[in-house]
PDB file of C-alpha atoms in Angstrom:
ATOM      1  CA  LEU X 188      -0.290  -8.914  33.172  1.00 60.00           C
ATOM      2  CA  TYR X 189      -0.081 -13.126  32.475  1.00 62.00           C
ATOM      3  CA  LEU X 190      -3.473 -12.879  30.529  1.00 70.00           C
ATOM      4  CA  LEU X 191      -1.676  -9.680  28.569  1.00 66.00           C
ATOM      5  CA  GLY X 192       1.473 -11.925  27.919  1.00 59.00           C
ATOM      6  CA  GLY X 193      -0.316 -14.856  27.168  1.00 66.00           C
ATOM      7  CA  MET X 194      -2.324 -13.063  24.210  1.00 73.00           C
ATOM      8  CA  ILE X 195       0.547 -10.937  22.784  1.00 67.00           C
ATOM      9  CA  LEU X 196       2.355 -15.044  22.859  1.00 67.00           C
ATOM     10  CA  ILE X 197      -1.299 -16.326  21.397  1.00 76.00           C
ATOM     11  CA  TYR X 198      -0.840 -13.588  18.202  1.00 74.00           C
ATOM     12  CA  ILE X 199       3.219 -14.150  17.780  1.00 70.00           C
ATOM     13  CA  LEU X 200       2.561 -18.312  17.835  1.00 72.00           C
ATOM     14  CA  ALA X 201      -0.160 -17.309  15.407  1.00 77.00           C
ATOM     15  CA  SER X 202       1.651 -14.955  12.932  1.00 72.00           C
ATOM     16  CA  LEU X 203       4.420 -17.318  12.420  1.00 73.00           C
ATOM     17  CA  ASN X 204       5.346 -19.397   9.146  1.00 75.00           C
ATOM     18  CA  TRP X 205       5.417 -22.525  11.355  1.00 76.00           C
ATOM     19  CA  LYS X 206       6.514 -24.084   7.668  1.00 81.00           C
ATOM     20  CA  GLU X 207      10.164 -22.114   7.602  1.00 79.00           C
ATOM     21  CA  VAL X 208      10.975 -22.955  11.359  1.00 80.00           C
ATOM     22  CA  PHE X 209      10.321 -26.831  10.706  1.00 82.00           C
ATOM     23  CA  ILE X 210      12.249 -26.191   7.254  1.00 84.00           C
ATOM     24  CA  HIS X 211      15.126 -25.059   9.307  1.00 81.00           C
ATOM     25  CA  ILE X 212      15.260 -27.431  12.170  1.00 83.00           C
ATOM     26  CA  LYS X 213      15.036 -30.471   9.360  1.00 85.00           C
ATOM     27  CA  THR X 214      18.641 -28.848   7.873  1.00 84.00           C
ATOM     28  CA  ILE X 215      20.580 -29.833  11.051  1.00 86.00           C
ATOM     29  CA  PRO X 216      22.537 -32.650  10.711  1.00 87.00           C
ATOM     30  CA  LYS X 217      21.688 -35.990  12.774  1.00 88.00           C
ATOM     31  CA  GLN X 218      25.588 -35.767  13.283  1.00 91.00           C
ATOM     32  CA  ILE X 219      25.150 -31.878  15.206  1.00 90.00           C
ATOM     33  CA  ILE X 220      21.743 -32.994  16.842  1.00 90.00           C
ATOM     34  CA  PHE X 221      24.363 -36.973  18.283  1.00 93.00           C
ATOM     35  CA  LEU X 222      26.700 -34.697  19.052  1.00 94.00           C
ATOM     36  CA  VAL X 223      25.211 -32.222  20.814  1.00 93.00           C
ATOM     37  CA  LEU X 224      22.905 -35.286  23.052  1.00 93.00           C
ATOM     38  CA  ILE X 225      26.512 -36.941  23.361  1.00 94.00           C
ATOM     39  CA  LEU X 226      27.296 -33.432  25.029  1.00 95.00           C
ATOM     40  CA  GLN X 227      24.369 -33.607  27.111  1.00 93.00           C
ATOM     41  CA  VAL X 228      24.668 -36.723  28.695  1.00 93.00           C
ATOM     42  CA  LEU X 229      28.714 -36.133  29.789  1.00 94.00           C
ATOM     43  CA  THR X 230      27.354 -33.468  31.180  1.00 93.00           C
ATOM     44  CA  MET X 231      24.632 -35.352  33.254  1.00 92.00           C
ATOM     45  CA  VAL X 232      27.625 -37.531  33.629  1.00 93.00           C
ATOM     46  CA  LEU X 233      29.641 -34.728  34.998  1.00 93.00           C
ATOM     47  CA  ILE X 234      26.950 -33.368  37.375  1.00 91.00           C
ATOM     48  CA  ALA X 235      26.228 -36.488  39.376  1.00 90.00           C
ATOM     49  CA  PHE X 236      30.532 -36.948  39.539  1.00 91.00           C
ATOM     50  CA  GLN X 237      30.676 -33.647  41.276  1.00 89.00           C
ATOM     51  CA  TRP X 238      27.318 -35.146  43.795  1.00 88.00           C
ATOM     52  CA  LYS X 239      30.423 -37.855  43.974  1.00 88.00           C
ATOM     53  CA  THR X 240      32.277 -35.724  45.540  1.00 86.00           C
ATOM     54  CA  MET X 241      30.072 -33.957  47.432  1.00 82.00           C
ATOM     55  CA  VAL X 242      28.984 -37.579  48.713  1.00 84.00           C
ATOM     56  CA  SER X 243      32.483 -38.683  49.737  1.00 83.00           C
ATOM     57  CA  TRP X 244      32.897 -35.395  51.181  1.00 77.00           C
ATOM     58  CA  SER X 245      30.401 -35.946  54.155  1.00 73.00           C
ATOM     59  CA  GLY X 246      32.084 -39.346  54.929  1.00 74.00           C
ATOM     60  CA  ASN X 247      29.450 -41.578  53.195  1.00 75.00           C
ATOM     61  CA  ASN X 248      30.263 -43.873  50.602  1.00 79.00           C
ATOM     62  CA  THR X 249      28.177 -44.814  47.732  1.00 82.00           C
ATOM     63  CA  SER X 250      28.642 -46.042  44.119  1.00 86.00           C
ATOM     64  CA  PHE X 251      28.393 -43.921  41.331  1.00 89.00           C
ATOM     65  CA  ILE X 252      25.269 -45.083  39.862  1.00 90.00           C
ATOM     66  CA  ASP X 253      23.231 -44.457  42.737  1.00 89.00           C
ATOM     67  CA  ILE X 254      24.414 -40.566  42.790  1.00 89.00           C
ATOM     68  CA  PHE X 255      23.113 -40.417  38.907  1.00 90.00           C
ATOM     69  CA  LEU X 256      19.931 -41.730  39.755  1.00 89.00           C
ATOM     70  CA  VAL X 257      19.222 -39.670  42.639  1.00 88.00           C
ATOM     71  CA  ASN X 258      20.587 -36.812  40.054  1.00 87.00           C
ATOM     72  CA  VAL X 259      18.072 -37.598  37.432  1.00 86.00           C
ATOM     73  CA  LYS X 260      15.008 -38.255  39.737  1.00 85.00           C
ATOM     74  CA  GLY X 261      16.162 -34.870  40.940  1.00 84.00           C
ATOM     75  CA  ASN X 262      15.786 -33.318  37.426  1.00 82.00           C
ATOM     76  CA  ILE X 263      12.548 -35.159  37.239  1.00 83.00           C
ATOM     77  CA  VAL X 264      10.920 -32.989  39.285  1.00 82.00           C
ATOM     78  CA  ASP X 265      13.214 -29.897  38.221  1.00 77.00           C
ATOM     79  CA  THR X 266      10.547 -30.181  35.030  1.00 75.00           C
ATOM     80  CA  ILE X 267       7.443 -29.658  37.261  1.00 74.00           C
ATOM     81  CA  THR X 268       8.791 -26.652  39.471  1.00 69.00           C
ATOM     82  CA  PRO X 269       8.932 -22.644  38.165  1.00 63.00           C
ATOM     83  CA  GLY X 270      12.245 -21.301  37.852  1.00 54.00           C
ATOM     84  CA  VAL X 271      14.690 -22.317  40.445  1.00 55.00           C
ATOM     85  CA  LYS X 272      13.627 -25.473  41.184  1.00 61.00           C
ATOM     86  CA  ILE X 273      13.564 -25.893  44.986  1.00 68.00           C
ATOM     87  CA  GLY X 274      11.780 -28.967  44.241  1.00 70.00           C
ATOM     88  CA  GLY X 275      14.237 -30.806  42.747  1.00 77.00           C
ATOM     89  CA  GLU X 276      16.426 -30.080  45.258  1.00 82.00           C
ATOM     90  CA  LEU X 277      14.137 -30.840  48.053  1.00 85.00           C
ATOM     91  CA  ALA X 278      13.448 -34.612  46.061  1.00 86.00           C
ATOM     92  CA  ARG X 279      17.224 -34.585  46.203  1.00 87.00           C
ATOM     93  CA  ILE X 280      17.163 -34.709  49.868  1.00 85.00           C
ATOM     94  CA  TYR X 281      14.624 -37.301  49.775  1.00 88.00           C
ATOM     95  CA  GLU X 282      16.225 -39.273  47.489  1.00 87.00           C
ATOM     96  CA  LEU X 283      20.064 -38.931  49.297  1.00 87.00           C
ATOM     97  CA  MET X 284      18.231 -40.073  52.621  1.00 86.00           C
ATOM     98  CA  ASN X 285      15.754 -42.722  51.920  1.00 85.00           C
ATOM     99  CA  THR X 286      17.847 -44.552  49.057  1.00 82.00           C
ATOM    100  CA  LEU X 287      20.940 -43.569  50.392  1.00 83.00           C
ATOM    101  CA  ASN X 288      20.729 -43.767  53.814  1.00 83.00           C
ATOM    102  CA  ILE X 289      22.038 -40.676  54.456  1.00 83.00           C
ATOM    103  CA  ASN X 290      20.929 -38.781  57.020  1.00 80.00           C
ATOM    104  CA  LEU X 291      18.774 -35.446  57.102  1.00 80.00           C
ATOM    105  CA  GLY X 292      21.588 -33.336  57.609  1.00 77.00           C
ATOM    106  CA  SER X 293      24.371 -34.690  55.870  1.00 79.00           C
ATOM    107  CA  ALA X 294      21.525 -34.692  52.840  1.00 83.00           C
ATOM    108  CA  THR X 295      20.679 -31.044  53.182  1.00 81.00           C
ATOM    109  CA  VAL X 296      24.753 -29.924  53.533  1.00 79.00           C
ATOM    110  CA  ILE X 297      25.802 -32.106  50.694  1.00 83.00           C
ATOM    111  CA  VAL X 298      22.240 -30.583  48.305  1.00 84.00           C
ATOM    112  CA  GLY X 299      23.488 -27.177  49.423  1.00 80.00           C
ATOM    113  CA  PHE X 300      26.982 -27.145  48.815  1.00 80.00           C
ATOM    114  CA  GLN X 301      26.677 -28.572  45.352  1.00 83.00           C
ATOM    115  CA  LYS X 302      24.071 -26.174  44.526  1.00 82.00           C
ATOM    116  CA  THR X 303      26.027 -23.316  46.239  1.00 81.00           C
ATOM    117  CA  ILE X 304      29.312 -24.324  44.068  1.00 84.00           C
ATOM    118  CA  SER X 305      27.161 -24.467  40.701  1.00 86.00           C
ATOM    119  CA  MET X 306      25.194 -21.278  41.587  1.00 84.00           C
ATOM    120  CA  ILE X 307      28.898 -19.437  41.690  1.00 85.00           C
ATOM    121  CA  SER X 308      29.982 -20.912  38.342  1.00 89.00           C
ATOM    122  CA  PHE X 309      26.761 -19.864  37.017  1.00 87.00           C
ATOM    123  CA  LEU X 310      26.931 -15.813  38.296  1.00 86.00           C
ATOM    124  CA  ILE X 311      30.314 -15.643  37.099  1.00 88.00           C
ATOM    125  CA  LEU X 312      29.329 -16.294  33.804  1.00 89.00           C
ATOM    126  CA  SER X 313      26.678 -14.415  33.666  1.00 87.00           C
ATOM    127  CA  ILE X 314      28.220 -11.417  35.076  1.00 87.00           C
ATOM    128  CA  ILE X 315      30.385 -11.979  32.242  1.00 88.00           C
ATOM    129  CA  SER X 316      27.565 -11.913  29.615  1.00 86.00           C
ATOM    130  CA  LEU X 317      25.903  -8.788  31.219  1.00 84.00           C
ATOM    131  CA  ILE X 318      29.622  -7.000  30.970  1.00 85.00           C
ATOM    132  CA  TRP X 319      29.595  -7.867  27.493  1.00 85.00           C
ATOM    133  CA  PHE X 320      25.985  -6.884  27.019  1.00 82.00           C
ATOM    134  CA  ASN X 321      26.847  -3.375  28.221  1.00 80.00           C
ATOM    135  CA  PHE X 322      29.428  -3.418  26.186  1.00 81.00           C
ATOM    136  CA  ASN X 323      28.038  -3.924  22.994  1.00 79.00           C
ATOM    137  CA  LEU X 324      24.372  -3.333  22.978  1.00 73.00           C
ATOM    138  CA  GLY X 325      23.474  -1.873  26.290  1.00 63.00           C
ATOM    139  CA  MET X 326      23.364   1.611  25.331  1.00 68.00           C
ATOM    140  CA  GLN X 327      21.252   0.553  22.123  1.00 73.00           C
ATOM    141  CA  TYR X 328      18.951  -1.687  24.333  1.00 76.00           C
ATOM    142  CA  LYS X 329      18.751   0.193  27.547  1.00 77.00           C
ATOM    143  CA  ASN X 330      15.500  -1.543  28.899  1.00 78.00           C
ATOM    144  CA  TYR X 331      16.998  -4.952  28.208  1.00 77.00           C
ATOM    145  CA  ASN X 332      20.306  -3.999  30.029  1.00 77.00           C
ATOM    146  CA  TYR X 333      18.207  -2.783  32.752  1.00 81.00           C
ATOM    147  CA  PHE X 334      16.074  -5.774  33.332  1.00 79.00           C
ATOM    148  CA  PHE X 335      18.942  -7.754  33.134  1.00 79.00           C
ATOM    149  CA  SER X 336      21.013  -6.075  35.722  1.00 83.00           C
ATOM    150  CA  THR X 337      17.895  -6.229  38.414  1.00 84.00           C
ATOM    151  CA  VAL X 338      17.337 -10.208  37.317  1.00 80.00           C
ATOM    152  CA  VAL X 339      21.488 -10.278  37.980  1.00 82.00           C
ATOM    153  CA  LEU X 340      21.628  -8.133  41.198  1.00 85.00           C
ATOM    154  CA  VAL X 341      18.993 -10.501  43.271  1.00 84.00           C
ATOM    155  CA  PHE X 342      20.302 -13.621  41.853  1.00 80.00           C
ATOM    156  CA  SER X 343      23.275 -12.299  43.268  1.00 83.00           C
ATOM    157  CA  ILE X 344      21.931 -11.228  46.736  1.00 86.00           C
ATOM    158  CA  LEU X 345      19.456 -14.548  47.339  1.00 81.00           C
ATOM    159  CA  LEU X 346      22.618 -16.042  46.310  1.00 77.00           C
ATOM    160  CA  THR X 347      24.784 -14.474  49.005  1.00 82.00           C
ATOM    161  CA  ILE X 348      22.244 -14.818  51.985  1.00 80.00           C
ATOM    162  CA  LEU X 349      22.059 -18.517  51.234  1.00 74.00           C
ATOM    163  CA  ILE X 350      25.621 -19.166  51.177  1.00 74.00           C
ATOM    164  CA  LEU X 351      25.935 -17.444  54.450  1.00 76.00           C
ATOM    165  CA  LEU X 352      22.678 -19.202  55.899  1.00 71.00           C
ATOM    166  CA  CYS X 353      24.776 -22.407  54.673  1.00 70.00           C
ATOM    167  CA  LEU X 354      27.722 -21.570  56.147  1.00 70.00           C
ATOM    168  CA  ASN X 355      26.562 -20.359  59.822  1.00 71.00           C
ATOM    169  CA  PRO X 356      23.226 -22.682  60.589  1.00 68.00           C
ATOM    170  CA  ASN X 357      22.785 -20.924  64.206  1.00 69.00           C
ATOM    171  CA  ILE X 358      21.383 -17.913  62.396  1.00 71.00           C
ATOM    172  CA  ILE X 359      18.346 -20.808  61.368  1.00 68.00           C
ATOM    173  CA  LYS X 360      18.692 -22.450  65.027  1.00 68.00           C
ATOM    174  CA  ASN X 361      18.064 -19.403  66.680  1.00 72.00           C
ATOM    175  CA  LEU X 362      15.016 -18.114  64.634  1.00 71.00           C
ATOM    176  CA  LEU X 363      13.451 -21.921  64.479  1.00 67.00           C
ATOM    177  CA  ASN X 364      13.610 -22.049  68.198  1.00 69.00           C
ATOM    178  CA  LYS X 365      11.861 -18.550  68.907  1.00 71.00           C
ATOM    179  CA  ILE X 366       9.091 -20.193  66.864  1.00 68.00           C
ATOM    180  CA  PHE X 367       8.860 -23.675  68.227  1.00 66.00           C
ATOM    181  CA  PRO X 368      10.256 -22.647  72.182  1.00 67.00           C
ATOM    182  CA  ASN X 369      10.002 -26.406  74.231  1.00 65.00           C
ATOM    183  CA  SER X 370       8.160 -28.698  71.642  1.00 64.00           C
ATOM    184  CA  ARG X 371       9.011 -31.846  70.041  1.00 68.00           C
ATOM    185  CA  ILE X 372       9.884 -30.561  66.826  1.00 65.00           C
ATOM    186  CA  LYS X 373      12.216 -28.255  68.164  1.00 65.00           C
ATOM    187  CA  GLU X 374      13.782 -31.362  69.605  1.00 67.00           C
ATOM    188  CA  LYS X 375      13.767 -32.956  66.352  1.00 67.00           C
ATOM    189  CA  ILE X 376      15.221 -29.467  64.139  1.00 66.00           C
ATOM    190  CA  ASN X 377      18.061 -29.141  67.148  1.00 67.00           C
ATOM    191  CA  ILE X 378      19.370 -32.847  66.280  1.00 69.00           C
ATOM    192  CA  VAL X 379      18.507 -31.987  62.384  1.00 68.00           C
ATOM    193  CA  LEU X 380      20.655 -29.174  62.596  1.00 69.00           C
ATOM    194  CA  ASN X 381      23.783 -30.996  64.797  1.00 70.00           C
ATOM    195  CA  GLN X 382      23.724 -33.447  61.564  1.00 67.00           C
ATOM    196  CA  TYR X 383      23.772 -30.635  59.506  1.00 70.00           C
ATOM    197  CA  ASN X 384      26.866 -29.516  61.311  1.00 70.00           C
ATOM    198  CA  GLN X 385      28.897 -32.355  61.308  1.00 68.00           C
ATOM    199  CA  GLY X 386      28.563 -32.464  56.906  1.00 67.00           C
ATOM    200  CA  LEU X 387      29.430 -28.626  57.550  1.00 69.00           C
ATOM    201  CA  ALA X 388      32.941 -29.241  59.416  1.00 71.00           C
ATOM    202  CA  ARG X 389      33.858 -32.139  57.219  1.00 69.00           C
ATOM    203  CA  LEU X 390      32.810 -30.154  53.985  1.00 67.00           C
ATOM    204  CA  LEU X 391      34.639 -27.153  55.545  1.00 69.00           C
ATOM    205  CA  ALA X 392      37.651 -29.266  55.738  1.00 72.00           C
ATOM    206  CA  LYS X 393      37.606 -29.846  51.831  1.00 71.00           C
ATOM    207  CA  LYS X 394      38.662 -25.883  51.012  1.00 69.00           C
ATOM    208  CA  ASN X 395      41.713 -26.315  49.214  1.00 73.00           C
ATOM    209  CA  GLN X 396      39.471 -29.032  46.719  1.00 78.00           C
ATOM    210  CA  PHE X 397      36.483 -26.504  46.388  1.00 79.00           C
ATOM    211  CA  ILE X 398      38.443 -24.385  43.564  1.00 83.00           C
ATOM    212  CA  VAL X 399      38.798 -27.440  41.909  1.00 85.00           C
ATOM    213  CA  GLN X 400      34.725 -28.309  41.581  1.00 85.00           C
ATOM    214  CA  LEU X 401      34.034 -24.318  40.727  1.00 86.00           C
ATOM    215  CA  LEU X 402      36.656 -24.844  37.968  1.00 90.00           C
ATOM    216  CA  LEU X 403      34.676 -27.743  37.197  1.00 92.00           C
ATOM    217  CA  GLY X 404      31.264 -26.021  37.590  1.00 90.00           C
ATOM    218  CA  VAL X 405      32.350 -23.422  35.210  1.00 92.00           C
ATOM    219  CA  PHE X 406      33.394 -26.262  32.402  1.00 95.00           C
ATOM    220  CA  ILE X 407      29.847 -27.640  32.829  1.00 94.00           C
ATOM    221  CA  TRP X 408      28.322 -24.340  32.399  1.00 93.00           C
ATOM    222  CA  GLY X 409      31.066 -23.820  29.721  1.00 94.00           C
ATOM    223  CA  LEU X 410      29.368 -27.346  28.423  1.00 94.00           C
ATOM    224  CA  PHE X 411      25.681 -25.551  27.570  1.00 94.00           C
ATOM    225  CA  ALA X 412      27.673 -22.567  25.428  1.00 93.00           C
ATOM    226  CA  PHE X 413      29.003 -25.081  23.397  1.00 95.00           C
ATOM    227  CA  LYS X 414      26.179 -26.739  22.348  1.00 94.00           C
ATOM    228  CA  MET X 415      24.710 -24.096  21.429  1.00 93.00           C
ATOM    229  CA  PHE X 416      27.499 -22.867  19.340  1.00 93.00           C
ATOM    230  CA  LEU X 417      27.259 -26.064  17.210  1.00 92.00           C
ATOM    231  CA  ILE X 418      23.545 -25.695  16.864  1.00 91.00           C
ATOM    232  CA  ILE X 419      23.757 -21.772  16.001  1.00 91.00           C
ATOM    233  CA  LYS X 420      26.571 -22.597  13.120  1.00 86.00           C
ATOM    234  CA  ASN X 421      24.593 -25.026  11.786  1.00 83.00           C
ATOM    235  CA  PHE X 422      22.651 -21.794   9.995  1.00 83.00           C
ATOM    236  CA  ASN X 423      25.491 -20.101   8.939  1.00 80.00           C
ATOM    237  CA  ILE X 424      25.510 -17.031  11.721  1.00 83.00           C
ATOM    238  CA  ASN X 425      28.032 -15.288  12.173  1.00 83.00           C
ATOM    239  CA  MET X 426      28.432 -14.848  15.654  1.00 85.00           C
ATOM    240  CA  SER X 427      31.285 -15.327  18.275  1.00 85.00           C
ATOM    241  CA  PHE X 428      31.709 -17.762  20.960  1.00 88.00           C
ATOM    242  CA  PHE X 429      31.291 -14.808  23.535  1.00 87.00           C
ATOM    243  CA  SER X 430      28.076 -13.326  22.265  1.00 88.00           C
ATOM    244  CA  ILE X 431      26.267 -17.191  21.996  1.00 90.00           C
ATOM    245  CA  GLY X 432      27.858 -17.544  25.487  1.00 90.00           C
ATOM    246  CA  ALA X 433      26.245 -14.423  26.706  1.00 88.00           C
ATOM    247  CA  VAL X 434      22.915 -15.281  24.888  1.00 90.00           C
ATOM    248  CA  THR X 435      23.073 -18.277  27.057  1.00 91.00           C
ATOM    249  CA  TYR X 436      23.598 -17.613  30.235  1.00 90.00           C
ATOM    250  CA  LEU X 437      21.534 -14.563  29.977  1.00 87.00           C
ATOM    251  CA  THR X 438      18.526 -16.744  28.745  1.00 87.00           C
ATOM    252  CA  TYR X 439      19.204 -19.110  32.005  1.00 86.00           C
ATOM    253  CA  ILE X 440      18.809 -16.300  34.150  1.00 83.00           C
ATOM    254  CA  MET X 441      16.170 -15.063  32.816  1.00 79.00           C
ATOM    255  CA  GLY X 442      14.486 -19.151  32.838  1.00 75.00           C
ATOM    256  CA  MET X 443      15.253 -19.279  36.424  1.00 74.00           C
ATOM    257  CA  ILE X 444      12.249 -16.345  37.388  1.00 70.00           C
ATOM    258  CA  PRO X 445       9.552 -18.930  38.804  1.00 62.00           C
ATOM    259  CA  LEU X 446       6.489 -18.454  36.236  1.00 61.00           C
ATOM    260  CA  LEU X 447       5.691 -21.645  34.756  1.00 58.00           C
ATOM    261  CA  PRO X 448       6.807 -25.294  35.218  1.00 59.00           C
ATOM    262  CA  GLY X 449      10.091 -26.328  33.578  1.00 54.00           C
ATOM    263  CA  SER X 450      10.383 -22.327  32.782  1.00 60.00           C
ATOM    264  CA  ILE X 451       8.536 -23.072  29.887  1.00 66.00           C
ATOM    265  CA  GLY X 452       8.124 -20.229  27.774  1.00 65.00           C
ATOM    266  CA  SER X 453      10.069 -17.693  29.844  1.00 71.00           C
ATOM    267  CA  PHE X 454      12.532 -19.219  28.565  1.00 79.00           C
ATOM    268  CA  GLU X 455      12.217 -19.918  24.561  1.00 79.00           C
ATOM    269  CA  SER X 456      11.514 -16.449  24.826  1.00 81.00           C
ATOM    270  CA  SER X 457      13.839 -14.781  26.193  1.00 83.00           C
ATOM    271  CA  MET X 458      16.407 -16.707  23.894  1.00 87.00           C
ATOM    272  CA  ILE X 459      14.447 -15.876  20.809  1.00 86.00           C
ATOM    273  CA  ALA X 460      14.317 -12.089  21.920  1.00 85.00           C
ATOM    274  CA  LEU X 461      18.398 -12.173  22.489  1.00 87.00           C
ATOM    275  CA  LEU X 462      18.843 -13.686  18.985  1.00 88.00           C
ATOM    276  CA  SER X 463      16.821 -11.124  17.534  1.00 87.00           C
ATOM    277  CA  ILE X 464      18.995  -8.605  18.782  1.00 85.00           C
ATOM    278  CA  GLN X 465      21.598  -9.691  17.441  1.00 84.00           C
ATOM    279  CA  GLY X 466      19.947  -9.971  13.796  1.00 84.00           C
ATOM    280  CA  ILE X 467      18.893 -13.235  13.477  1.00 87.00           C
ATOM    281  CA  PRO X 468      15.159 -13.809  12.146  1.00 85.00           C
ATOM    282  CA  MET X 469      12.759 -14.599  14.125  1.00 82.00           C
ATOM    283  CA  GLU X 470      11.738 -18.071  12.447  1.00 82.00           C
ATOM    284  CA  ILE X 471      15.245 -19.052  12.669  1.00 87.00           C
ATOM    285  CA  GLY X 472      15.480 -18.002  16.548  1.00 86.00           C
ATOM    286  CA  ILE X 473      12.525 -19.995  17.052  1.00 87.00           C
ATOM    287  CA  SER X 474      14.201 -23.248  15.839  1.00 88.00           C
ATOM    288  CA  ILE X 475      17.718 -22.971  17.254  1.00 90.00           C
ATOM    289  CA  SER X 476      15.888 -22.461  21.053  1.00 88.00           C
ATOM    290  CA  LEU X 477      13.549 -25.058  20.564  1.00 87.00           C
ATOM    291  CA  VAL X 478      16.059 -27.506  19.504  1.00 90.00           C
ATOM    292  CA  PHE X 479      18.630 -26.453  22.072  1.00 91.00           C
ATOM    293  CA  ARG X 480      15.392 -26.815  24.435  1.00 88.00           C
ATOM    294  CA  PHE X 481      14.794 -30.332  23.440  1.00 88.00           C
ATOM    295  CA  LEU X 482      17.963 -31.492  23.576  1.00 89.00           C
ATOM    296  CA  THR X 483      19.170 -30.437  27.027  1.00 88.00           C
ATOM    297  CA  PHE X 484      16.153 -30.284  28.781  1.00 84.00           C
ATOM    298  CA  TRP X 485      13.651 -32.630  26.987  1.00 82.00           C
ATOM    299  CA  CYS X 486      15.692 -35.315  25.993  1.00 83.00           C
ATOM    300  CA  GLU X 487      17.596 -35.201  30.057  1.00 80.00           C
ATOM    301  CA  PHE X 488      14.306 -35.555  31.367  1.00 78.00           C
ATOM    302  CA  LEU X 489      13.333 -38.451  28.634  1.00 81.00           C
ATOM    303  CA  ILE X 490      16.476 -40.374  29.629  1.00 79.00           C
TER     304      ILE X 490
END
């Protein structure tokens, strides 16, 4: 299937009018490019603010710039990690431990809760997008609808399991105690889990503030749809903001399927397919996906 998919991708790329693609890209005003870049930097700052809040909740004080650097180092690892980018989260745990001197248990809690809040916010927007697709295009594109529904369902189940494990670490503790009975590894695991429980207790004491962080997460993800909106409107395409948001979030959830590092290929092809469903020619769809991906992903990597 990988070979077949690669052959199809090569055929599509070879048959495209690339001159037309580059002409479309050149038509985007520099002001729009600059505005989207500013919004991407704002996105990075807001995410770092969310991290800073989590760190302060855990009882650790550190500067905003240190948290910002921890997160962008994780972003670099994200670019070489397929799909859900677990490698980036492990890199952030490592950086929290070694750069900010936070113990392993607290670092795991911080990363786990920030990721959970971000993914819950994303899941809310993805479900809304799926409902929109089902009512507007579901009958016409049943195969797409079934595929998107399956991926959203799997994503929801995995996120639910992650949340349950985060809130009840004793499940992990009992499982690991069975795997490593009466060993030094067991003692180290118990120490880490005790640290985790302490950090978890401090975070759960902030229940009222979780709603604020959840709304912030929705706003951060909403910025991605707005950036997409700015790029698409430059091509005089008649699409509502709601439609553009649905394309954006369904593309991102396809990009979470672990295939290639940084979701290269799966992200772009999903966006092109969804734009094609909206009646947008492939050359314009490729132009939009390349510009959006460059400004919201590769520019962040360069930063």
